PDB file of C-alpha atoms in Angstrom:
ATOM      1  CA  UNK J   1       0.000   0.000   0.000  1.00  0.00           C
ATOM      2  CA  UNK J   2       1.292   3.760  -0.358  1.00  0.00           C
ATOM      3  CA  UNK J   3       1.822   5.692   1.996  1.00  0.00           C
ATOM      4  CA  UNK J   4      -0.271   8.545   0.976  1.00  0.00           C
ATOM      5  CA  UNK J   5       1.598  11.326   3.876  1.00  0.00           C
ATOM      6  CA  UNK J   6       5.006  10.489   1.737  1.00  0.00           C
ATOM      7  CA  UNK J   7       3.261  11.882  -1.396  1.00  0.00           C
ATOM      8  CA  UNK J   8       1.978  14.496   0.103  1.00  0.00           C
ATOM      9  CA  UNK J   9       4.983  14.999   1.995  1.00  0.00           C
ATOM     10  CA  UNK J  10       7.189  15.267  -1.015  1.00  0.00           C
ATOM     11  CA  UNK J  11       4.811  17.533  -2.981  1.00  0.00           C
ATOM     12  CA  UNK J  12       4.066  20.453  -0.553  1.00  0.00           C
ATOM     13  CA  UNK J  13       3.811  24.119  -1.662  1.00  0.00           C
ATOM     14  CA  UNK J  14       7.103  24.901   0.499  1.00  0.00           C
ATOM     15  CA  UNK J  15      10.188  25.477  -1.553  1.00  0.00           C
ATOM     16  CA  UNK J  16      12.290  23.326   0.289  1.00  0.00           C
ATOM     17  CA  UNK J  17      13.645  20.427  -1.888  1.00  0.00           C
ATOM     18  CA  UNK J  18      11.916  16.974  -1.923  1.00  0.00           C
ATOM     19  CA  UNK J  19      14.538  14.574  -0.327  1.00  0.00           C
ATOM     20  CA  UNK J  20      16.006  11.947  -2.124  1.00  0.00           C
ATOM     21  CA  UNK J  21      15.285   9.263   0.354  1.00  0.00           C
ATOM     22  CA  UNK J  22      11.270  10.416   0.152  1.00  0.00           C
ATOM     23  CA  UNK J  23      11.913   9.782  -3.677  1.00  0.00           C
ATOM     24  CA  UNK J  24      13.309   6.364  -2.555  1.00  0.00           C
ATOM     25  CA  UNK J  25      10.500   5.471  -0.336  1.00  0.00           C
ATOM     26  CA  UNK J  26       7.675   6.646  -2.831  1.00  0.00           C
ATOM     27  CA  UNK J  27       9.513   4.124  -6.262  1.00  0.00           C
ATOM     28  CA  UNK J  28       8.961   1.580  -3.302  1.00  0.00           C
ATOM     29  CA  UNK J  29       5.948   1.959  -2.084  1.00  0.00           C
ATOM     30  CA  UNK J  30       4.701   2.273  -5.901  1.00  0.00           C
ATOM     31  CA  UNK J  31       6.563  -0.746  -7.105  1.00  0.00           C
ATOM     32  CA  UNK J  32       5.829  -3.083  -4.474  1.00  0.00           C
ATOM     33  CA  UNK J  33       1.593  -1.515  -4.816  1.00  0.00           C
ATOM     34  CA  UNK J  34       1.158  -1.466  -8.733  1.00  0.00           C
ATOM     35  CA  UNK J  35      -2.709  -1.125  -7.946  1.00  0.00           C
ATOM     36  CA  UNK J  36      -2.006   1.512  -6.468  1.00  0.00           C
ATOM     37  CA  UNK J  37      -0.437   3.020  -9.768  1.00  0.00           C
ATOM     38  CA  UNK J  38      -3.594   5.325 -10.959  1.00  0.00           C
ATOM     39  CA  UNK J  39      -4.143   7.030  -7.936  1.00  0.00           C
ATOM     40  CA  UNK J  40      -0.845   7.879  -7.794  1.00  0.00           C
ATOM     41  CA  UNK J  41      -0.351   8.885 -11.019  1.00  0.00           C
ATOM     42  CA  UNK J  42      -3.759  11.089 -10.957  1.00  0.00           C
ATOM     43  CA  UNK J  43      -2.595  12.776  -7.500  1.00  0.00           C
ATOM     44  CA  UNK J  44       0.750  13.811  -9.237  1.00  0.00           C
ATOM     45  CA  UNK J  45      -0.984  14.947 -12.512  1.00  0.00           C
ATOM     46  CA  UNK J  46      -3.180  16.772 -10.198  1.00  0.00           C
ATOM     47  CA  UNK J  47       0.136  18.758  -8.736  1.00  0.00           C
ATOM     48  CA  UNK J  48       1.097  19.240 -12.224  1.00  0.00           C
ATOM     49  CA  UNK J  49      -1.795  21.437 -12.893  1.00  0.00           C
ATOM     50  CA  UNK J  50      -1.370  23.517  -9.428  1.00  0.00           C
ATOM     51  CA  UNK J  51      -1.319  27.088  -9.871  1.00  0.00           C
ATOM     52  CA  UNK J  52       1.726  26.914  -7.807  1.00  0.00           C
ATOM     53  CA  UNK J  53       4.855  26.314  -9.113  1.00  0.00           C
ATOM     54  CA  UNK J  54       6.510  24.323  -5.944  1.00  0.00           C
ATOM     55  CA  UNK J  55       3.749  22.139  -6.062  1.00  0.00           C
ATOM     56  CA  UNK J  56       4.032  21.549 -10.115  1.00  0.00           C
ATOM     57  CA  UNK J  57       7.673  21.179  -9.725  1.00  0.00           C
ATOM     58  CA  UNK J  58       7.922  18.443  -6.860  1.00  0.00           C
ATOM     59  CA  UNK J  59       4.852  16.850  -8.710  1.00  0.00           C
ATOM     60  CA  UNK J  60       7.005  16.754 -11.991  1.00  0.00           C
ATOM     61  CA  UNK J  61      10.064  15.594 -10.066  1.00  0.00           C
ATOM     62  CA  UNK J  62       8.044  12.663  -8.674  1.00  0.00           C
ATOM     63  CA  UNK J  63       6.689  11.911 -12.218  1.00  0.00           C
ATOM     64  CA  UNK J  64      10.438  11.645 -13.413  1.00  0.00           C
ATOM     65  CA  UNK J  65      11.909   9.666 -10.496  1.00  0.00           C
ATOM     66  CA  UNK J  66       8.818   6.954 -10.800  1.00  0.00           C
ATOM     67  CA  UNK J  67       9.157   6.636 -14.089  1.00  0.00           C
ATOM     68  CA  UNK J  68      12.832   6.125 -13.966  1.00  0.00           C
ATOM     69  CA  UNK J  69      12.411   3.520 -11.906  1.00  0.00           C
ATOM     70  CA  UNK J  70       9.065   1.729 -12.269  1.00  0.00           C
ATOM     71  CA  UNK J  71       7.959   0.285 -15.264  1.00  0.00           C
ATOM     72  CA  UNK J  72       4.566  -0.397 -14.532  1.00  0.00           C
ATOM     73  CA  UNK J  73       4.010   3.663 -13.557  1.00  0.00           C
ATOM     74  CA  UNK J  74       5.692   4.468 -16.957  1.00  0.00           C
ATOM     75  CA  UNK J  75       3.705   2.422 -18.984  1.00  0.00           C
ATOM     76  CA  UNK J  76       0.136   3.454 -17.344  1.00  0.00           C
ATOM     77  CA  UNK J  77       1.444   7.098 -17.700  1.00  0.00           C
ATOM     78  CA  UNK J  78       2.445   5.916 -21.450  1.00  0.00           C
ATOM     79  CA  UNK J  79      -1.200   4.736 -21.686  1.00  0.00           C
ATOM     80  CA  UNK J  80      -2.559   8.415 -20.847  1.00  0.00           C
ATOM     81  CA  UNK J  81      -2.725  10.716 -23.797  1.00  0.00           C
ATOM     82  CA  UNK J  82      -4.250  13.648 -21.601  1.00  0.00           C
ATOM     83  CA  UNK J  83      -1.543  13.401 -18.978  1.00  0.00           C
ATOM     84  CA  UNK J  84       1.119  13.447 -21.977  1.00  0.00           C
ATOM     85  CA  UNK J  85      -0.776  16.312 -23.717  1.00  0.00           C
ATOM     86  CA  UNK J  86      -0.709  18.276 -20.072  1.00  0.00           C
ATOM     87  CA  UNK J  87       3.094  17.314 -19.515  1.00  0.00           C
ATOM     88  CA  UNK J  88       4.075  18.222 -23.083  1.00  0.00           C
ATOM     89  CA  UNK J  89       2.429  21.609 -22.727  1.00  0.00           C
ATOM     90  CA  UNK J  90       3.871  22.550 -19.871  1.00  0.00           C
ATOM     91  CA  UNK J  91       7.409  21.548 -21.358  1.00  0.00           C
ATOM     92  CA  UNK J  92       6.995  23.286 -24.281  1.00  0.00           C
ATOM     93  CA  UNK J  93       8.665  26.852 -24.758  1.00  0.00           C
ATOM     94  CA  UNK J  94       6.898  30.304 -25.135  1.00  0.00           C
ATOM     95  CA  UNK J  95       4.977  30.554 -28.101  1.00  0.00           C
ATOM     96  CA  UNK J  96       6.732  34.099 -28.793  1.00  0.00           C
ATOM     97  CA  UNK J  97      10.142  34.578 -28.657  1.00  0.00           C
ATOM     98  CA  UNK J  98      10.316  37.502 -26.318  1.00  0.00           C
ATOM     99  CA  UNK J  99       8.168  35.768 -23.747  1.00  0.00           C
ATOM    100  CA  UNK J 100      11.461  33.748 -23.011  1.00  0.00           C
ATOM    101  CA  UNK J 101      13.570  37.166 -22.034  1.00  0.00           C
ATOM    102  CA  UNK J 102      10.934  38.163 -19.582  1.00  0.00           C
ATOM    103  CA  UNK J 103       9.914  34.568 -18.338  1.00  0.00           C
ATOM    104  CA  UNK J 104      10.643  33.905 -14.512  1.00  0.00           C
ATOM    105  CA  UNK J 105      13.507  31.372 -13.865  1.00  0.00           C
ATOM    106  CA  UNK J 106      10.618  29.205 -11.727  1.00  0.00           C
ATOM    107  CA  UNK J 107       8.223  28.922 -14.558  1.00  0.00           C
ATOM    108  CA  UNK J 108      11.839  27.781 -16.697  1.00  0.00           C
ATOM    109  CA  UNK J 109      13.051  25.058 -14.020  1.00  0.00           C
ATOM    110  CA  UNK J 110       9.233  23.598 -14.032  1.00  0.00           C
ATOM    111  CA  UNK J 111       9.407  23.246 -17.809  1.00  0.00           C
ATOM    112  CA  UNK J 112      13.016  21.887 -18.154  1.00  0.00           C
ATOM    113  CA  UNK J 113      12.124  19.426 -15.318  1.00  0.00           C
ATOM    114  CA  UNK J 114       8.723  18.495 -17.528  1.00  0.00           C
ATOM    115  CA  UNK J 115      10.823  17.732 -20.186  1.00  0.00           C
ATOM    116  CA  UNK J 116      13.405  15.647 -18.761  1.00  0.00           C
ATOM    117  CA  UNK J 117       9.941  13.844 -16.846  1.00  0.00           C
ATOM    118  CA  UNK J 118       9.000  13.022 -20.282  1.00  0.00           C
ATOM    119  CA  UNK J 119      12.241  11.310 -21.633  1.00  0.00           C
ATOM    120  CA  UNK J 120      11.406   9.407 -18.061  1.00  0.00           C
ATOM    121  CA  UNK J 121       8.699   8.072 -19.057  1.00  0.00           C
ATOM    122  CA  UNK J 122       9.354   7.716 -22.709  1.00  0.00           C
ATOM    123  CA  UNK J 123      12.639   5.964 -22.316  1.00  0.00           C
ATOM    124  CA  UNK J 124      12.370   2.328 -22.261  1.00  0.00           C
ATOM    125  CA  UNK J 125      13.897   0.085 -19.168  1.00  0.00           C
ATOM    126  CA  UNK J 126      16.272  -1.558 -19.853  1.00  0.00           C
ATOM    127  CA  UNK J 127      16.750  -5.444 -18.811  1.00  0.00           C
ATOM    128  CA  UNK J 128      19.756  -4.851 -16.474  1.00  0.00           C
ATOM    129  CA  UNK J 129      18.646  -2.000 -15.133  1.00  0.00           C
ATOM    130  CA  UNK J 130      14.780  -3.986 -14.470  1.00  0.00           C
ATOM    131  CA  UNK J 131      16.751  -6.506 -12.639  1.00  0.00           C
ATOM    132  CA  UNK J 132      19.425  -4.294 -10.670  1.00  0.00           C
TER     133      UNK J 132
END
């Protein structure tokens, strides 16, 4: 079962970082509870669209590490064209060029984590590293 404080935990509006054990203990708790795989992924999608930009980052960041790790959690979120729309949006740049000069470094780091999210979950696993 996961442990739904964790999430939370690692996905609060402060702008303290999201510890790398708490990533740890989430690919765990989401590997060993693959039922528990679309809730999870719907709670993170759901920080994705925050109007804040801590909470879309450490969503994002938990998207990424998942991903990296579990296959089951990549392939549902491979199986979601509306939570790959939302991601690729959001990772896309400014539609006009000056928008970029005047864009805030926070809006930036969300959309270059986004991006690197969805090589995570578009990059297949690999048998050594399923088995490692």
């Amino acid at each position: 079962m996961v442990n739904w404080n964790q999430l939370q935990n690692a996905t609060t509006p402060d702008s303290k970082p999201t510890p790398g054990w708490l990533f740890n203990e989430i690919i765990r708790d989401v590997r060993n509870s693959p039922k528990d795989t679309p809730d999870v992924a719907e709670y993170l999608m759901q920080c994705v669209c925050s109007d804040q930009l801590n909470i879309q980052l450490k969503g994002v960041l938990c998207i990424k590490h998942i991903a990296m790790e579990d296959v089951t959690f990549q392939n549902y979120l491979l199986a979601c064209p509306g939570a790959l729309k939302i991601l690729e949006d959001i990772a896309a740049p400014p539609i006009v060029p000056q928008a970029r000069a005047i864009e805030p470094q926070e809006v930036r780091t969300v959309r270059d984590a986004t991006k690197t999210a969805l090589e995570a979950i578009r990059t297949p696993h690999s048998v050594e590293k399923s088995t490692a």
